[in-house]
């Protein structure tokens, strides 16, 4: 079976929920995703869900087939045209490369890179099984790109990236475009960026979440096990001292009700606040895992004396735990009010500028009200509106 009906149902579901262009929809209708995840039941391959395909020695996911919804979003951000040369960072199962091959057509070319030889071999096998041509899959550290076929018209990363690699910018055409899941102090956004003089400027931004890039371009994010049973994971934008978080979470909380009637879904509120805190609060954190009623995600503030977290259940509450919990809850509530007063800006309203090779003096190109994030190779300047 080729499961064409399942592909049609998946694409119809995506188009009912978001804008999907005709070329991207046609590619998703044509490419059989189940052939790229052979260990998964074919029906499951056509759900709008990510599929983990590889774990590291500690049981952490390091490779997957991404959620079709975000794949469609990023492919439309990329704006691939027939005949384009495309470089993909993170080959994974090969499915995204197959979609790219449909978009570039027989006159185009797709090069996909992955850090692990076994992943590369499997991607090649999947592409061959699906009858896809025009894709070269190579075992490379994606941070260096692949200069031989450069320049590329488009570059896409399907792993979370901490910074824009100089090699990527050098290997793109002057009018080229890149789309990457870019880290903003621990929060990822899919940023479509183009050159504007000496800087790179976002053309569109969308929320996303990807496994982080490994190899020479690993970022600063840190994950701490906050509790083993039930499992809770604390995510920090960089390693820092947070004290005894499990003990703090076991302490009776101090609660501040910020909004008595909260209509937005809990995950939407948590994601919106995560982005706001990432840009405005150096002590911010995210907590994910089993909250007692199933998987969940929330954002907050943590320091050695305690932790404060958002809770959404009919009302919007800042809940503080530990010795400093009351103070942290009040500070988190103030952030929520500021986010409210700003109109609850979303990732799509974000403008990102990347200025390569920031001056060593520490001077930044920020204007009034801009948020500046220093990276290894670029200075990011961010603002809403």
Short mmCIF file of C-alpha atoms in Angstrom, two decimals:
data_model
loop_
_atom_site.label_atom_id
_atom_site.label_comp_id
_atom_site.label_asym_id
_atom_site.label_seq_id
_atom_site.Cartn_x
_atom_site.Cartn_y
_atom_site.Cartn_z
CA UNK A 1 0.00 0.00 0.00
CA UNK A 2 1.19 3.54 -0.70
CA UNK A 3 -1.13 5.10 1.93
CA UNK A 4 -2.15 7.93 -0.39
CA UNK A 5 -5.42 8.39 1.49
CA UNK A 6 -3.52 8.90 4.74
CA UNK A 7 -1.29 11.49 3.09
CA UNK A 8 -4.32 13.34 1.78
CA UNK A 9 -5.89 13.30 5.24
CA UNK A 10 -2.70 14.63 6.85
CA UNK A 11 -2.33 17.46 4.32
CA UNK A 12 -6.02 18.35 4.69
CA UNK A 13 -5.55 18.51 8.46
CA UNK A 14 -2.51 20.78 8.09
CA UNK A 15 -4.23 23.10 5.62
CA UNK A 16 -7.24 23.42 7.92
CA UNK A 17 -4.94 24.57 10.75
CA UNK A 18 -2.37 26.74 8.93
CA UNK A 19 -1.39 28.18 5.58
CA UNK A 20 0.36 25.59 3.42
CA UNK A 21 1.38 26.56 -0.10
CA UNK A 22 0.43 24.48 -3.11
CA UNK A 23 4.03 23.35 -3.83
CA UNK A 24 4.62 22.21 -0.24
CA UNK A 25 1.23 20.47 -0.08
CA UNK A 26 1.97 18.71 -3.37
CA UNK A 27 5.34 17.53 -2.07
CA UNK A 28 3.79 16.14 1.11
CA UNK A 29 1.13 14.37 -0.94
CA UNK A 30 3.76 12.82 -3.18
CA UNK A 31 6.38 11.65 -0.67
CA UNK A 32 5.46 8.55 1.41
CA UNK A 33 6.54 9.43 4.96
CA UNK A 34 6.07 5.85 6.20
CA UNK A 35 9.03 4.72 4.07
CA UNK A 36 11.29 7.04 6.08
CA UNK A 37 10.28 5.59 9.46
CA UNK A 38 10.21 1.85 8.69
CA UNK A 39 10.01 0.79 12.34
CA UNK A 40 6.76 2.71 12.85
CA UNK A 41 3.23 1.57 12.00
CA UNK A 42 2.34 3.24 8.67
CA UNK A 43 -0.82 4.80 10.09
CA UNK A 44 1.25 6.47 12.85
CA UNK A 45 3.56 7.97 10.22
CA UNK A 46 0.68 10.11 8.97
CA UNK A 47 -0.23 11.67 12.29
CA UNK A 48 0.82 15.26 12.84
CA UNK A 49 3.40 14.21 15.40
CA UNK A 50 7.19 14.02 15.63
CA UNK A 51 8.68 10.53 15.64
CA UNK A 52 11.85 9.91 17.66
CA UNK A 53 14.18 7.64 15.70
CA UNK A 54 17.40 7.59 17.74
CA UNK A 55 18.45 7.88 21.40
CA UNK A 56 21.87 8.50 22.90
CA UNK A 57 23.51 6.29 25.54
CA UNK A 58 21.58 8.08 28.29
CA UNK A 59 18.23 7.56 26.60
CA UNK A 60 17.87 11.15 25.36
CA UNK A 61 16.43 11.71 21.86
CA UNK A 62 19.05 12.84 19.34
CA UNK A 63 17.32 12.25 16.00
CA UNK A 64 13.74 12.26 14.76
CA UNK A 65 11.30 12.85 11.96
CA UNK A 66 9.95 16.29 12.80
CA UNK A 67 6.27 17.14 13.24
CA UNK A 68 4.74 17.62 9.77
CA UNK A 69 3.14 20.95 10.76
CA UNK A 70 6.47 22.62 11.55
CA UNK A 71 8.08 20.98 8.50
CA UNK A 72 5.41 22.57 6.29
CA UNK A 73 5.88 25.93 8.02
CA UNK A 74 9.64 25.90 7.56
CA UNK A 75 9.48 24.75 3.94
CA UNK A 76 7.14 27.63 3.15
CA UNK A 77 9.47 30.01 5.00
CA UNK A 78 12.31 28.67 2.86
CA UNK A 79 10.46 29.49 -0.40
CA UNK A 80 12.25 26.87 -2.49
CA UNK A 81 11.95 27.22 -6.26
CA UNK A 82 12.54 24.72 -9.08
CA UNK A 83 16.21 24.53 -9.99
CA UNK A 84 17.45 25.72 -6.59
CA UNK A 85 20.48 24.28 -4.80
CA UNK A 86 19.61 23.58 -1.17
CA UNK A 87 21.84 22.66 1.78
CA UNK A 88 20.14 20.86 4.69
CA UNK A 89 21.80 20.69 8.12
CA UNK A 90 20.51 17.56 9.87
CA UNK A 91 19.52 14.81 7.44
CA UNK A 92 17.61 12.74 10.00
CA UNK A 93 15.42 10.15 8.29
CA UNK A 94 15.81 11.80 4.86
CA UNK A 95 12.11 12.72 4.67
CA UNK A 96 12.64 16.47 4.65
CA UNK A 97 15.34 16.08 2.00
CA UNK A 98 12.85 14.12 -0.10
CA UNK A 99 10.33 16.96 0.19
CA UNK A 100 13.06 19.41 -0.81
CA UNK A 101 13.91 17.24 -3.83
CA UNK A 102 10.28 17.49 -4.99
CA UNK A 103 10.38 21.27 -4.56
CA UNK A 104 13.64 21.84 -6.47
CA UNK A 105 12.67 19.44 -9.27
CA UNK A 106 14.98 17.52 -11.62
CA UNK A 107 17.12 20.59 -12.36
CA UNK A 108 17.79 21.30 -8.69
CA UNK A 109 20.08 19.74 -6.13
CA UNK A 110 19.78 18.89 -2.42
CA UNK A 111 22.73 18.19 -0.12
CA UNK A 112 21.87 16.89 3.37
CA UNK A 113 24.45 16.62 6.16
CA UNK A 114 24.37 14.62 9.38
CA UNK A 115 26.90 14.01 12.13
CA UNK A 116 26.29 10.25 12.52
CA UNK A 117 27.28 7.72 9.88
CA UNK A 118 24.47 5.30 10.77
CA UNK A 119 21.89 8.07 10.38
CA UNK A 120 23.39 8.99 7.00
CA UNK A 121 23.25 5.37 5.78
CA UNK A 122 19.65 4.99 6.88
CA UNK A 123 18.63 8.25 5.20
CA UNK A 124 20.20 7.03 1.97
CA UNK A 125 18.33 3.73 2.25
CA UNK A 126 15.02 5.52 2.90
CA UNK A 127 15.50 7.84 -0.08
CA UNK A 128 16.30 4.87 -2.33
CA UNK A 129 13.25 2.97 -1.07
CA UNK A 130 11.07 5.98 -1.88
CA UNK A 131 12.63 6.34 -5.35
CA UNK A 132 13.92 9.84 -4.61
CA UNK A 133 16.80 11.14 -6.71
CA UNK A 134 18.71 14.43 -6.68
CA UNK A 135 19.70 14.18 -2.99
CA UNK A 136 23.26 13.72 -1.73
CA UNK A 137 23.51 12.68 1.95
CA UNK A 138 26.92 13.14 3.57
CA UNK A 139 28.41 12.47 7.00
CA UNK A 140 29.69 15.89 8.06
CA UNK A 141 29.67 18.25 11.01
CA UNK A 142 26.98 20.60 9.74
CA UNK A 143 28.67 23.68 11.23
CA UNK A 144 31.17 23.63 8.34
CA UNK A 145 28.50 23.26 5.67
CA UNK A 146 29.62 21.68 2.40
CA UNK A 147 31.52 24.18 0.25
CA UNK A 148 32.11 22.11 -2.89
CA UNK A 149 28.68 22.66 -4.54
CA UNK A 150 28.29 26.19 -3.12
CA UNK A 151 26.91 28.74 -3.52
CA UNK A 152 23.46 27.56 -2.42
CA UNK A 153 20.18 29.32 -3.05
CA UNK A 154 18.69 28.09 0.21
CA UNK A 155 19.89 26.61 3.52
CA UNK A 156 17.68 24.92 6.11
CA UNK A 157 18.56 23.43 9.49
CA UNK A 158 16.32 20.75 10.99
CA UNK A 159 18.16 20.84 14.32
CA UNK A 160 18.17 23.61 16.90
CA UNK A 161 21.10 25.97 16.29
CA UNK A 162 22.67 28.26 18.88
CA UNK A 163 24.23 30.66 16.37
CA UNK A 164 24.54 31.29 12.63
CA UNK A 165 27.65 29.46 11.45
CA UNK A 166 30.00 31.66 9.35
CA UNK A 167 30.30 28.83 6.82
CA UNK A 168 26.55 28.88 6.18
CA UNK A 169 26.52 32.60 5.48
CA UNK A 170 29.58 32.29 3.22
CA UNK A 171 28.11 29.39 1.23
CA UNK A 172 24.80 31.13 0.44
CA UNK A 173 24.30 33.30 -2.61
CA UNK A 174 24.06 37.05 -1.92
CA UNK A 175 20.29 36.82 -2.47
CA UNK A 176 19.98 33.46 -0.68
CA UNK A 177 17.79 32.63 2.29
CA UNK A 178 18.32 30.47 5.34
CA UNK A 179 15.73 29.01 7.72
CA UNK A 180 16.96 27.76 11.08
CA UNK A 181 15.50 26.91 14.52
CA UNK A 182 17.47 29.68 16.26
CA UNK A 183 18.09 29.69 20.01
CA UNK A 184 17.08 32.87 21.83
CA UNK A 185 18.33 32.31 25.38
CA UNK A 186 16.82 28.85 25.51
CA UNK A 187 13.71 29.43 23.38
CA UNK A 188 13.72 28.37 19.74
CA UNK A 189 12.10 30.17 16.83
CA UNK A 190 12.18 29.22 13.18
CA UNK A 191 13.74 32.29 11.59
CA UNK A 192 13.81 32.86 7.83
CA UNK A 193 16.65 35.30 7.22
CA UNK A 194 18.16 37.15 4.26
CA UNK A 195 21.11 39.49 3.80
CA UNK A 196 20.57 43.22 4.22
CA UNK A 197 23.93 44.88 3.67
CA UNK A 198 26.35 43.51 6.26
CA UNK A 199 23.60 42.12 8.49
CA UNK A 200 21.00 39.36 8.25
CA UNK A 201 17.35 40.26 8.83
CA UNK A 202 14.37 38.00 9.53
CA UNK A 203 11.63 37.85 6.90
CA UNK A 204 9.38 35.62 9.01
CA UNK A 205 9.52 34.02 12.45
CA UNK A 206 7.53 31.07 13.83
CA UNK A 207 7.62 29.17 17.13
CA UNK A 208 9.30 25.77 17.05
CA UNK A 209 11.14 23.19 19.11
CA UNK A 210 13.94 20.94 17.86
CA UNK A 211 16.63 18.72 19.28
CA UNK A 212 19.78 20.75 19.69
CA UNK A 213 22.69 20.59 17.27
CA UNK A 214 25.63 18.45 18.35
CA UNK A 215 29.27 18.52 17.31
CA UNK A 216 31.45 21.63 17.15
CA UNK A 217 28.45 23.98 17.18
CA UNK A 218 26.83 22.78 20.40
CA UNK A 219 25.10 25.58 22.31
CA UNK A 220 25.04 26.54 25.97
CA UNK A 221 21.67 25.05 27.00
CA UNK A 222 21.62 22.91 30.13
CA UNK A 223 19.05 20.33 31.24
CA UNK A 224 18.79 19.32 34.90
CA UNK A 225 16.73 16.44 36.29
CA UNK A 226 14.50 18.24 38.79
CA UNK A 227 12.72 15.05 39.86
CA UNK A 228 13.08 11.39 38.96
CA UNK A 229 9.62 10.01 39.78
CA UNK A 230 7.56 11.43 38.26
CA UNK A 231 10.17 12.74 35.84
CA UNK A 232 10.56 16.52 35.64
CA UNK A 233 13.28 18.20 33.57
CA UNK A 234 14.49 21.76 34.22
CA UNK A 235 15.81 23.57 31.15
CA UNK A 236 18.21 26.52 31.54
CA UNK A 237 19.62 28.73 28.76
CA UNK A 238 23.12 28.10 30.18
CA UNK A 239 24.57 26.16 33.13
CA UNK A 240 24.17 27.98 36.46
CA UNK A 241 23.60 27.29 40.13
CA UNK A 242 19.91 26.74 40.93
CA UNK A 243 20.08 25.14 44.36
CA UNK A 244 17.96 22.19 45.49
CA UNK A 245 15.04 22.43 43.09
CA UNK A 246 13.43 19.10 44.12
CA UNK A 247 13.33 20.22 47.75
CA UNK A 248 11.89 23.59 46.74
CA UNK A 249 9.16 21.93 44.67
CA UNK A 250 8.21 19.77 47.66
CA UNK A 251 7.63 22.87 49.81
CA UNK A 252 4.16 24.36 50.15
CA UNK A 253 3.75 27.02 47.44
CA UNK A 254 2.95 30.72 47.65
CA UNK A 255 0.37 31.61 44.99
CA UNK A 256 -0.36 34.95 43.35
CA UNK A 257 -3.37 35.04 41.03
CA UNK A 258 -2.55 37.25 38.08
CA UNK A 259 -5.74 36.63 36.11
CA UNK A 260 -8.85 34.94 37.51
CA UNK A 261 -10.22 33.90 34.12
CA UNK A 262 -7.63 32.69 31.62
CA UNK A 263 -9.14 31.66 28.28
CA UNK A 264 -5.94 30.76 26.42
CA UNK A 265 -4.75 27.12 26.53
CA UNK A 266 -2.06 26.41 29.15
CA UNK A 267 0.58 25.45 26.56
CA UNK A 268 -0.03 28.65 24.57
CA UNK A 269 0.38 30.78 27.69
CA UNK A 270 3.51 28.89 28.76
CA UNK A 271 5.14 29.24 25.33
CA UNK A 272 4.30 32.93 25.14
CA UNK A 273 5.70 33.58 28.58
CA UNK A 274 8.79 31.46 27.87
CA UNK A 275 9.70 33.74 24.97
CA UNK A 276 8.97 36.88 27.02
CA UNK A 277 11.04 35.67 29.97
CA UNK A 278 13.90 34.53 27.71
CA UNK A 279 14.18 38.07 26.37
CA UNK A 280 13.66 39.90 29.68
CA UNK A 281 14.68 37.69 32.62
CA UNK A 282 18.19 36.19 32.97
CA UNK A 283 17.01 33.78 35.69
CA UNK A 284 14.27 32.26 33.55
CA UNK A 285 13.74 28.52 33.24
CA UNK A 286 11.36 25.97 31.73
CA UNK A 287 10.05 22.85 33.43
CA UNK A 288 8.70 19.89 31.47
CA UNK A 289 7.62 16.37 32.23
CA UNK A 290 4.96 14.71 34.35
CA UNK A 291 3.06 17.24 36.45
CA UNK A 292 0.81 14.59 37.99
CA UNK A 293 -1.92 14.82 35.36
CA UNK A 294 0.17 13.84 32.36
CA UNK A 295 2.91 15.54 30.31
CA UNK A 296 3.20 19.29 30.64
CA UNK A 297 5.36 22.35 30.10
CA UNK A 298 5.62 25.62 31.95
CA UNK A 299 7.96 28.59 32.35
CA UNK A 300 9.25 30.46 35.36
CA UNK A 301 12.14 31.89 37.33
CA UNK A 302 14.69 29.95 39.37
CA UNK A 303 17.59 30.86 41.65
CA UNK A 304 19.40 29.01 44.46
CA UNK A 305 16.75 30.07 47.00
CA UNK A 306 13.67 28.82 45.17
CA UNK A 307 11.61 28.60 42.00
CA UNK A 308 8.43 30.25 40.70
CA UNK A 309 6.36 28.71 37.92
CA UNK A 310 3.29 29.62 35.91
CA UNK A 311 0.17 27.56 36.51
CA UNK A 312 -2.88 27.78 34.25
CA UNK A 313 -6.11 26.09 35.33
CA UNK A 314 -9.04 28.37 34.71
CA UNK A 315 -7.01 31.19 36.27
CA UNK A 316 -3.42 32.31 35.69
CA UNK A 317 -1.27 31.90 38.78
CA UNK A 318 2.37 32.56 39.69
CA UNK A 319 3.31 29.80 42.11
CA UNK A 320 6.49 30.16 44.18
CA UNK A 321 8.31 27.35 46.00
CA UNK A 322 11.15 27.34 48.51
CA UNK A 323 12.68 29.96 50.77
CA UNK A 324 12.59 32.68 48.11
CA UNK A 325 9.33 31.41 46.60
CA UNK A 326 7.13 34.30 47.70
CA UNK A 327 9.49 36.90 46.25
CA UNK A 328 10.01 34.96 43.03
CA UNK A 329 6.25 34.49 42.61
CA UNK A 330 5.79 38.27 42.90
CA UNK A 331 8.55 38.88 40.34
CA UNK A 332 7.08 36.31 37.95
CA UNK A 333 3.62 37.87 38.35
CA UNK A 334 5.14 41.24 37.41
CA UNK A 335 6.57 39.70 34.23
CA UNK A 336 3.15 38.26 33.35
CA UNK A 337 1.55 41.69 33.78
CA UNK A 338 4.23 43.29 31.58
CA UNK A 339 3.61 40.63 28.93
CA UNK A 340 -0.13 41.34 29.15
CA UNK A 341 0.40 45.11 28.86
CA UNK A 342 2.59 44.58 25.80
CA UNK A 343 -0.30 42.74 24.11
CA UNK A 344 1.09 39.22 24.66
CA UNK A 345 3.48 39.42 21.69
CA UNK A 346 4.09 36.14 19.90
CA UNK A 347 7.09 34.78 18.04
CA UNK A 348 5.51 35.75 14.71
CA UNK A 349 5.75 39.42 15.75
CA UNK A 350 9.48 39.17 16.45
CA UNK A 351 12.06 40.91 14.27
CA UNK A 352 15.58 39.51 14.39
CA UNK A 353 18.77 41.09 13.09
CA UNK A 354 22.03 39.12 13.08
CA UNK A 355 25.17 41.25 12.91
CA UNK A 356 28.23 39.10 12.20
CA UNK A 357 31.53 39.86 13.93
CA UNK A 358 30.33 42.28 16.61
CA UNK A 359 32.98 44.77 17.74
CA UNK A 360 35.32 43.48 20.43
CA UNK A 361 34.75 46.66 22.42
CA UNK A 362 31.38 45.33 23.55
CA UNK A 363 29.46 48.01 21.61
CA UNK A 364 26.25 46.69 20.07
CA UNK A 365 24.10 47.89 17.17
CA UNK A 366 20.96 47.96 19.35
CA UNK A 367 18.42 50.74 19.19
CA UNK A 368 16.09 51.90 21.94
CA UNK A 369 14.14 49.06 23.51
CA UNK A 370 15.92 46.32 21.56
CA UNK A 371 17.08 43.12 23.22
CA UNK A 372 20.67 42.18 22.42
CA UNK A 373 21.98 38.61 22.59
CA UNK A 374 25.70 38.02 22.10
CA UNK A 375 26.62 34.81 20.31
CA UNK A 376 29.97 33.35 19.28
CA UNK A 377 29.86 34.67 15.74
CA UNK A 378 26.96 37.12 15.66
CA UNK A 379 25.19 39.72 17.75
CA UNK A 380 21.42 39.25 17.65
CA UNK A 381 19.20 42.33 18.00
CA UNK A 382 15.55 41.57 18.68
CA UNK A 383 12.35 43.56 18.97
CA UNK A 384 8.61 43.13 18.55
CA UNK A 385 6.58 44.86 15.88
#
